[in-house]
Short mmCIF file of C-alpha atoms and ligand atoms in Angstrom, two decimals:
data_model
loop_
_atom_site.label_atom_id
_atom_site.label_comp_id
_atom_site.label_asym_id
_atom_site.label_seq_id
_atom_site.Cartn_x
_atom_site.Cartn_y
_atom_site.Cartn_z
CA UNK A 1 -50.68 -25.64 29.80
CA UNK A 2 -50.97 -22.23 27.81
CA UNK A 3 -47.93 -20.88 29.49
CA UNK A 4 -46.10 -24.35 28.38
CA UNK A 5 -46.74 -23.68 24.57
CA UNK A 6 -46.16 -19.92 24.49
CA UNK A 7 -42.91 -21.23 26.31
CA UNK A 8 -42.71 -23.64 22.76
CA UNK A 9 -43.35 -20.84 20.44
CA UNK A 10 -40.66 -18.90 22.00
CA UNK A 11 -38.23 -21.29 22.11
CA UNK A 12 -38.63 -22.42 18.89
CA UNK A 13 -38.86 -18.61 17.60
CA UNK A 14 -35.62 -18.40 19.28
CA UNK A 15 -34.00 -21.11 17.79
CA UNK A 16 -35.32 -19.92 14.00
CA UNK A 17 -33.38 -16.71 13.95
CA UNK A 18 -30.56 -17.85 15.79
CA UNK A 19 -30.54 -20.81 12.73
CA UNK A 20 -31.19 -18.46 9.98
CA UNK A 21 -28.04 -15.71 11.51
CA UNK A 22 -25.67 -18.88 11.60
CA UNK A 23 -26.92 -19.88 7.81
CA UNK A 24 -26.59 -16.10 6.95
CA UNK A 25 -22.70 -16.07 8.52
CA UNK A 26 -22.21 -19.95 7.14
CA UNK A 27 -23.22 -18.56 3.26
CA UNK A 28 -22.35 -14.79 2.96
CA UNK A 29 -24.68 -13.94 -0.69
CA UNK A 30 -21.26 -12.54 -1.80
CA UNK A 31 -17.93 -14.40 -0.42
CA UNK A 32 -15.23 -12.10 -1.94
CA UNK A 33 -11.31 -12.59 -2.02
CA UNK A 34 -8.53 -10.08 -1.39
CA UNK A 35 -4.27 -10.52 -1.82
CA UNK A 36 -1.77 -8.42 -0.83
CA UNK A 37 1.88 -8.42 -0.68
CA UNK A 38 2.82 -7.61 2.42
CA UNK A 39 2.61 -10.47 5.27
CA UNK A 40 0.04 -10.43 7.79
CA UNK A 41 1.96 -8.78 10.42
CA UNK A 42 1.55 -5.45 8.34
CA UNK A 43 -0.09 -2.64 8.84
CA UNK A 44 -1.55 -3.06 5.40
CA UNK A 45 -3.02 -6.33 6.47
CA UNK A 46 -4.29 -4.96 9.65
CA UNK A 47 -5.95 -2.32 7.60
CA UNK A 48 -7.36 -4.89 5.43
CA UNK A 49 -8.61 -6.68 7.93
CA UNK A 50 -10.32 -3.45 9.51
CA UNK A 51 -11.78 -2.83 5.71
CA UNK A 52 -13.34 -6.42 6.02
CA UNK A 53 -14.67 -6.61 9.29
CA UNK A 54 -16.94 -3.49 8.41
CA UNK A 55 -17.69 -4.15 5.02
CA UNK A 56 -19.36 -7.80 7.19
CA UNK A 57 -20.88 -5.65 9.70
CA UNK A 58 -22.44 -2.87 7.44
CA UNK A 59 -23.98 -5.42 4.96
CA UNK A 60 -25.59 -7.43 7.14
CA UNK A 61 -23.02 -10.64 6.78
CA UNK A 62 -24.30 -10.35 3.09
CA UNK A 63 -20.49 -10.07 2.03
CA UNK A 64 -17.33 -11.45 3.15
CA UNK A 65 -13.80 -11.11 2.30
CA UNK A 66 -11.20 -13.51 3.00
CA UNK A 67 -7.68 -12.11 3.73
CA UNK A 68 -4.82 -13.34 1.63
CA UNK A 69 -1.49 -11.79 2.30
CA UNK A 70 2.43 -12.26 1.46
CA UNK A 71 1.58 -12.51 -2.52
CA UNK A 72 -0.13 -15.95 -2.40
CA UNK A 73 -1.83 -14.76 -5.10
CA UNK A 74 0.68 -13.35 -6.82
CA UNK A 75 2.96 -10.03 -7.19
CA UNK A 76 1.22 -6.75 -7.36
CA UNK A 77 0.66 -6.82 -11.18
CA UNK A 78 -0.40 -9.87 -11.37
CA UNK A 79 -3.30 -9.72 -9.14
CA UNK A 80 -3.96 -6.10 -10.49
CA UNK A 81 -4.15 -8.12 -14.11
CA UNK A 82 -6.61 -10.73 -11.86
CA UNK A 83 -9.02 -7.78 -10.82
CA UNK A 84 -9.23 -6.91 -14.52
CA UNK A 85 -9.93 -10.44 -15.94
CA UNK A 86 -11.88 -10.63 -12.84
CA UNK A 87 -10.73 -14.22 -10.95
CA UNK A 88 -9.85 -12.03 -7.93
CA UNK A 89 -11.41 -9.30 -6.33
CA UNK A 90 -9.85 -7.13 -4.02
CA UNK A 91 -6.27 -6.29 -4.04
CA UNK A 92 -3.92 -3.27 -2.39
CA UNK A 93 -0.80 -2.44 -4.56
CA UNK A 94 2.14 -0.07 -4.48
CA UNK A 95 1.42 2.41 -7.09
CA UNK A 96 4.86 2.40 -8.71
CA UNK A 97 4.26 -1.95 -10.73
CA UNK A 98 0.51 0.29 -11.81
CA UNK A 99 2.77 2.60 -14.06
CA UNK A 100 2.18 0.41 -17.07
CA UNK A 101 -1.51 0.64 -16.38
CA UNK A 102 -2.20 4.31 -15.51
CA UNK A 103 0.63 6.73 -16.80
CA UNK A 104 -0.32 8.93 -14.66
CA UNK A 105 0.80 7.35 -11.22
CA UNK A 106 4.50 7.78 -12.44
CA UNK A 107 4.03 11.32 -10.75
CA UNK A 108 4.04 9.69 -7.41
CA UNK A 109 7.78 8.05 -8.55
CA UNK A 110 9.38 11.45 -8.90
CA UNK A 111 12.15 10.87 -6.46
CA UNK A 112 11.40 13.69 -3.08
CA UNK A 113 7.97 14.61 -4.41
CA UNK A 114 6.27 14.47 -0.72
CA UNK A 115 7.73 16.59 2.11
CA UNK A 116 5.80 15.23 4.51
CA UNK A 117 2.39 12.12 4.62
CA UNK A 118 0.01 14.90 5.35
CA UNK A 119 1.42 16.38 2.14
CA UNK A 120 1.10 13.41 0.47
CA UNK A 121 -3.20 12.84 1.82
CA UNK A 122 -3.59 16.21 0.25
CA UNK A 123 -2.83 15.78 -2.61
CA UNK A 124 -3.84 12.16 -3.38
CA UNK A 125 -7.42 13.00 -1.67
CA UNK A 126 -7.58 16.22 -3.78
CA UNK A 127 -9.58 16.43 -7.48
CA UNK A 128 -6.08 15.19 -8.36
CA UNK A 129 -6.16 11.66 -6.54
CA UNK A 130 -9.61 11.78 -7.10
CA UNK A 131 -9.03 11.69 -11.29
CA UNK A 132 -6.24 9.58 -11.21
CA UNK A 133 -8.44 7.16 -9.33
CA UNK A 134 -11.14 7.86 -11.94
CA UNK A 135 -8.61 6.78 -15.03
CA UNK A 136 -9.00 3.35 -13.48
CA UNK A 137 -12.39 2.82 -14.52
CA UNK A 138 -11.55 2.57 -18.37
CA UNK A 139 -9.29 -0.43 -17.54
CA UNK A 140 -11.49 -2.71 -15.49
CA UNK A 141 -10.47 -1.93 -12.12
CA UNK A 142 -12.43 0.58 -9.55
CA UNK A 143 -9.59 2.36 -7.15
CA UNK A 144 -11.55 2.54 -3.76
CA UNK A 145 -9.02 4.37 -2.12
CA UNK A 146 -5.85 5.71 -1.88
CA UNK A 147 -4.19 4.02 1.47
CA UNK A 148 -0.07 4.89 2.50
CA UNK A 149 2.91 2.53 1.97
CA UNK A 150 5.18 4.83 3.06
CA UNK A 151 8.20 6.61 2.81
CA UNK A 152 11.12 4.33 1.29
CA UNK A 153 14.09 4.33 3.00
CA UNK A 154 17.25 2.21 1.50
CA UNK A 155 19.10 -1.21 3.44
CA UNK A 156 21.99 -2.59 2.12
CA UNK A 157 24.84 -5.28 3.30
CA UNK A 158 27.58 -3.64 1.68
CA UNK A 159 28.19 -0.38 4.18
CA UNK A 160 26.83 2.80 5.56
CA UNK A 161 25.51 5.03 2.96
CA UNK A 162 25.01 8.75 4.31
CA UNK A 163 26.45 10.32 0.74
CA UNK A 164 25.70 9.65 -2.69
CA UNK A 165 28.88 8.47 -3.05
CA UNK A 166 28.33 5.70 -0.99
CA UNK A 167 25.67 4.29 -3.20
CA UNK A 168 28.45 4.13 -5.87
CA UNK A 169 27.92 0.30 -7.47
CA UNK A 170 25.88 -1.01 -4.87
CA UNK A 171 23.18 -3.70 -6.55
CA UNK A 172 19.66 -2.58 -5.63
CA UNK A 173 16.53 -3.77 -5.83
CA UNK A 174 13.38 -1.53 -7.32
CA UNK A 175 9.87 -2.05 -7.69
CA UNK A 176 9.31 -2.50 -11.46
CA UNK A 177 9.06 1.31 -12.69
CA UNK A 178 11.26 3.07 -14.91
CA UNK A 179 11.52 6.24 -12.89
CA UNK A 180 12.74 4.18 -9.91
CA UNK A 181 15.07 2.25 -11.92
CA UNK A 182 16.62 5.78 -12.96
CA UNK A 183 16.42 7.83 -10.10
CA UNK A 184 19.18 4.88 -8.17
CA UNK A 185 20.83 5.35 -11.32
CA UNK A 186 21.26 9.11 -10.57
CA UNK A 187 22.34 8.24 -7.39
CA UNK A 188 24.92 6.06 -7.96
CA UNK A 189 23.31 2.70 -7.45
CA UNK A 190 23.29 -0.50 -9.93
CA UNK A 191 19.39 -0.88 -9.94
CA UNK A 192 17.66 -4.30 -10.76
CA UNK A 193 13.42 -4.57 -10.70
CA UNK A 194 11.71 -7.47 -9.21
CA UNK A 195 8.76 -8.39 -8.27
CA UNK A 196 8.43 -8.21 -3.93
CA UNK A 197 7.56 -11.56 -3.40
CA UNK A 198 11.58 -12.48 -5.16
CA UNK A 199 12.95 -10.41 -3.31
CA UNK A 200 14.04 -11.70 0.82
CA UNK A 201 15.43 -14.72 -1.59
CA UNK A 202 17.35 -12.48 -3.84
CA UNK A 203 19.00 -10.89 -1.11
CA UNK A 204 19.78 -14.01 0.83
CA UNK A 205 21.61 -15.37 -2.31
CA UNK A 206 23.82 -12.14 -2.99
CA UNK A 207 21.91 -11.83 -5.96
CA UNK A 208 21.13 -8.04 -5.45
CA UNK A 209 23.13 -5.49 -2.35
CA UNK A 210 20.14 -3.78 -1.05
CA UNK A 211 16.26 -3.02 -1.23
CA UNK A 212 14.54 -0.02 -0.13
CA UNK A 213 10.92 0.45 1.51
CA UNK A 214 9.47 1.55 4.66
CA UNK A 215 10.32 0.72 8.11
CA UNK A 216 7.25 -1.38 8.85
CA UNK A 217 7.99 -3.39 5.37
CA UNK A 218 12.12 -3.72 6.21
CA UNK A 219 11.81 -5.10 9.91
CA UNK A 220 8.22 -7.30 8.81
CA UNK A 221 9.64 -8.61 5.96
CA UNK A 222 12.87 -9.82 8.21
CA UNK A 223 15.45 -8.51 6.14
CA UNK A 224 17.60 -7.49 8.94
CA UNK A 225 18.10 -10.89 8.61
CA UNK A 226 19.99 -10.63 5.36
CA UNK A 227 20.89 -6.77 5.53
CA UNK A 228 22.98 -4.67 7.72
CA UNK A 229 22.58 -1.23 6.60
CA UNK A 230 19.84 0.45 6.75
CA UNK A 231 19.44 4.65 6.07
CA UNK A 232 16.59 6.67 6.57
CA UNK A 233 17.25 8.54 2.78
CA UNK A 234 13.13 8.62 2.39
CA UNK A 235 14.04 9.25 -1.22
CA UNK A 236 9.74 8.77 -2.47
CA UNK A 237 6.70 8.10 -0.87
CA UNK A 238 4.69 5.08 -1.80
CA UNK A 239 0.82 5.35 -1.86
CA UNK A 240 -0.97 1.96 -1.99
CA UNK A 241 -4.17 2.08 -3.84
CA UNK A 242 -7.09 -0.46 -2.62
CA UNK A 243 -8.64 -1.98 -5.89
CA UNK A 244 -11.48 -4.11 -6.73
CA UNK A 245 -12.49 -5.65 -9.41
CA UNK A 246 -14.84 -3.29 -12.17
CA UNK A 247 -16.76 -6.65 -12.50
CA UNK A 248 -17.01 -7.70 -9.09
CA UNK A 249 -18.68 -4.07 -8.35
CA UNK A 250 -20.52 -4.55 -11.14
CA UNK A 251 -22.47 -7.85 -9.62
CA UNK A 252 -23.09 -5.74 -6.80
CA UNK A 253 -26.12 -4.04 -5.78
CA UNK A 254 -26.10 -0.09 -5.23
CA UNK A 255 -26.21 -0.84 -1.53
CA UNK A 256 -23.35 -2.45 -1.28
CA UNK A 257 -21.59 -0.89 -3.71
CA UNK A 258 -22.17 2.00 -1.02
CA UNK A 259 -20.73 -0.19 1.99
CA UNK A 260 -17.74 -0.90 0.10
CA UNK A 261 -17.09 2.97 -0.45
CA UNK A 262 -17.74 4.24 2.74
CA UNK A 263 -16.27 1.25 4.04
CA UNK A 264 -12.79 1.99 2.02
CA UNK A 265 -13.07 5.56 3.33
CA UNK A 266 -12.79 4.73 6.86
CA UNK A 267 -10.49 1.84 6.44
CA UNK A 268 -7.89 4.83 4.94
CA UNK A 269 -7.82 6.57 8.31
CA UNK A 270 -7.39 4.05 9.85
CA UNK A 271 -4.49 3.29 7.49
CA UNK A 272 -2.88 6.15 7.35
CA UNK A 273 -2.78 6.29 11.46
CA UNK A 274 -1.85 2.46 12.02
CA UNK A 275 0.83 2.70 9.37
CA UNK A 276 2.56 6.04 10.44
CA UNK A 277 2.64 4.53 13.91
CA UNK A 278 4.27 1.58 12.94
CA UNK A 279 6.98 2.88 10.51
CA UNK A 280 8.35 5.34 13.56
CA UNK A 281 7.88 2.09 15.98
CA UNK A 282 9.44 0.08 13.50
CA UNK A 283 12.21 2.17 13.11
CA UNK A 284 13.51 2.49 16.46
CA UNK A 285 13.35 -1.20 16.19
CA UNK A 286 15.51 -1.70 13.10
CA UNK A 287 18.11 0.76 15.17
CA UNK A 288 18.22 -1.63 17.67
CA UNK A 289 19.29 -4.53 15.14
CA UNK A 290 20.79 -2.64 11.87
CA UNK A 291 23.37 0.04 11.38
CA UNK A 292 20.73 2.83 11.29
CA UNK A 293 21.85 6.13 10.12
CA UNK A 294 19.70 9.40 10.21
CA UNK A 295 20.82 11.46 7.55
CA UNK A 296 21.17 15.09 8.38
CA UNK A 297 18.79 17.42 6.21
CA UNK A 298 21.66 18.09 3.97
CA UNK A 299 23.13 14.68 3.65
CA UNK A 300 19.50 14.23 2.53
CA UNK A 301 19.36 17.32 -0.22
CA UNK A 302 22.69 15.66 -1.81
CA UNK A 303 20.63 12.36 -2.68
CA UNK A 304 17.87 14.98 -3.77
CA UNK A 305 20.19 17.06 -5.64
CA UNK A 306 21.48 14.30 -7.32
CA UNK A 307 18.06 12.34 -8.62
CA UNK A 308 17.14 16.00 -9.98
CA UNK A 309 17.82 15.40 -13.28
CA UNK A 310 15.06 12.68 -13.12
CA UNK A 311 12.26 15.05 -13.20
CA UNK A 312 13.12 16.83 -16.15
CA UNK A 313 13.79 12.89 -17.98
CA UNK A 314 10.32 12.07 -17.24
CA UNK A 315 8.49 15.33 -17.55
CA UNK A 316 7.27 14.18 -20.77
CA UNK A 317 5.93 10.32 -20.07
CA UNK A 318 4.15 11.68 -16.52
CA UNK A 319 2.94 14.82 -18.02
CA UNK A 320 4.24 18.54 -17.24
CA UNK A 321 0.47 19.57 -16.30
CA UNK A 322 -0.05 16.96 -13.82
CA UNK A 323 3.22 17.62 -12.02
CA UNK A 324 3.11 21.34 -12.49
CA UNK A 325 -0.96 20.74 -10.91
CA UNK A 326 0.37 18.76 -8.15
CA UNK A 327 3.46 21.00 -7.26
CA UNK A 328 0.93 24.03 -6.89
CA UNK A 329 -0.46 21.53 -4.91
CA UNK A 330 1.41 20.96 -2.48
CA UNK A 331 2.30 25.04 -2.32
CA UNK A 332 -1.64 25.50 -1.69
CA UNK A 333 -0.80 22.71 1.60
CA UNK A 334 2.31 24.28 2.30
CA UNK A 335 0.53 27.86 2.55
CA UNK A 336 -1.52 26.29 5.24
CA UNK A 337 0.96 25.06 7.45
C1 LIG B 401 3.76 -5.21 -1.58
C2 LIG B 401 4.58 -4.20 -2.36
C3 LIG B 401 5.60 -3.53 -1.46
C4 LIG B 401 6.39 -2.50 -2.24
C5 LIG B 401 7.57 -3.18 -2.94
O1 LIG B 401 2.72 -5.74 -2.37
O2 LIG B 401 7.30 -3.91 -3.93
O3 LIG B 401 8.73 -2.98 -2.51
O4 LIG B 401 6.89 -1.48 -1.38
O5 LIG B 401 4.90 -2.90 -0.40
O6 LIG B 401 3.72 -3.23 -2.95
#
């Protein structure tokens, strides 16, 4: 009989915690949303998905963030402009829409700023990443991290384009950012800004030539369907920053304000890893379905060459200190190689 109701007690012991872990799972104390652009074959979503996972883990279930991806909740701005008014709380844009909101990202525009990613993580997790980050604070947002996009490369459905020359006229799409708008100006190109969720449709109508992002982006997004061209110009690097609402962190306790930072931090790795594996992946996919063409290193310095005059346009708006900080920079990174 005694062994029958410890039996009892254990059972129903049992059956308390299992109850109270399922309640815990089935009502998170914070249930948090996150939109991206990209579609949720991305690396970016992958990474997001990493970010969530041990954000659930390391608070005990206590928050959880559900996934939203090919701008259901709108373009990059706009759910940047939903972190600040705070219906949204999580989102991971392209730096380049942000201009409006922190001047100082326009440095990432200038047109062959990054030789290389690793050139690009030192610099954006350097005291300069690290205070551009910190401008975010005065406008409602808290940048958790700065994760990779990647380097842009060009498509088009008009021809080849190896040479400046060949860019002559052709109509193509740019993030929203006046430095992009005028570096494919410099080269030639008859630039239009949209938003990336307009842009697949755009294309398939005629209504713009060509688009340019990274590999991953260009083969995810399907636009080999509506492109045929595709060159490997790498004409900027696009950092994504991972953003969350000021007032969503601010409903937070301390401890998991500290889950979501060290959570952010090993989410970028991760990143930064997944998504330079899939752009070279992706691109030896895009050559088996587009008109590929590696440009040589000097068909390359003519595009450079030619968006030149860019810098000095801009030097003003961005700020000669904070490109003049991040050139010596990138010498300090170059001195190390
Ligand atoms: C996705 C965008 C995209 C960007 C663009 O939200 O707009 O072309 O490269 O990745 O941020």
């Amino acid at each position: 009989m005694k062994f029958k109701r410890l039996f009892m007690v254990l059972l129903l012991s049992a059956l308390l915690i299992m109850g109270l872990a399922v309640s815990a799972a089935a009502n998170p104390e914070f249930r948090l949303r996150a939109g991206i652009g990209l579609n949720d074959q991305s690396a970016q979503f992958a990474s997001m998905q990493y970010f969530a996972d041990l954000v659930y883990e390391n608070s005990g279930g206590r928050i959880q963030i559900d996934l939203y991806h090919s701008s259901q909740l709108g373009d990059d701005r706009e759910m940047t402009e939903a972190l600040q008014m705070g219906v949204q709380d999580f989102t991971c844009p392209s730096t380049a829409p942000l201009a409006g909101f922190v001047s100082g990202f326009k440095v990432f525009d200038l047109p062959f700023l990054f030789p290389t990613e690793e050139a690009a993580d030192y610099v954006l997790d350097s005291e300069i990443g690290d205070a551009l980050l910190a401008e975010l604070e005065g406008i409602g947002l808290v940048g958790l991290a700065w994760w990779e996009n990647g380097f842009r490369h060009l498509t088009n459905r008009v021809r080849p384009v190896e040479t400046p020359a060949d860019m002559a006229g052709l109509r193509v799409r740019t993030m929203e950012n006046p430095i992009h708008l005028a570096a494919f100006r410099a080269m030639g190109a008859n630039p239009t800004p949209m938003a990336f969720g307009e842009l697949f449709s755009a294309m398939q109508q005629g209504v713009v030539d060509g688009q340019e992002n990274p590999f991953g982006t260009i083969y995810l997004q399907n636009y080999p369907e509506v492109q045929d061209y595709v060159s490997d110009t790498g004409h900027i690097y696009s950092p994504f920053v991972l953003l969350l609402s000021q007032m969503t962190w601010n409903r937070l306790p301390a401890d998991l304000q500290e889950v979501l930072v060290d959570a952010a931090e090993q989410a970028k790795w991760h990143n930064r890893d997944l998504n330079r594996e899939w752009n070279a992946m992706y691109a030896e996919e895009l050559d088996k379905v587009m008109n590929l063409s590696r440009l040589t290193m000097e068909q390359k310095a003519a595009f450079q060459e030619a968006t030149m005059p860019v810098w000095e346009q801009y030097a003003d708006e961005i700020g000669q200190d904070l490109i003049d900080a991040v050139l010596v920079k990138l010498d300090e990174w170059a001195a190390q190689q």
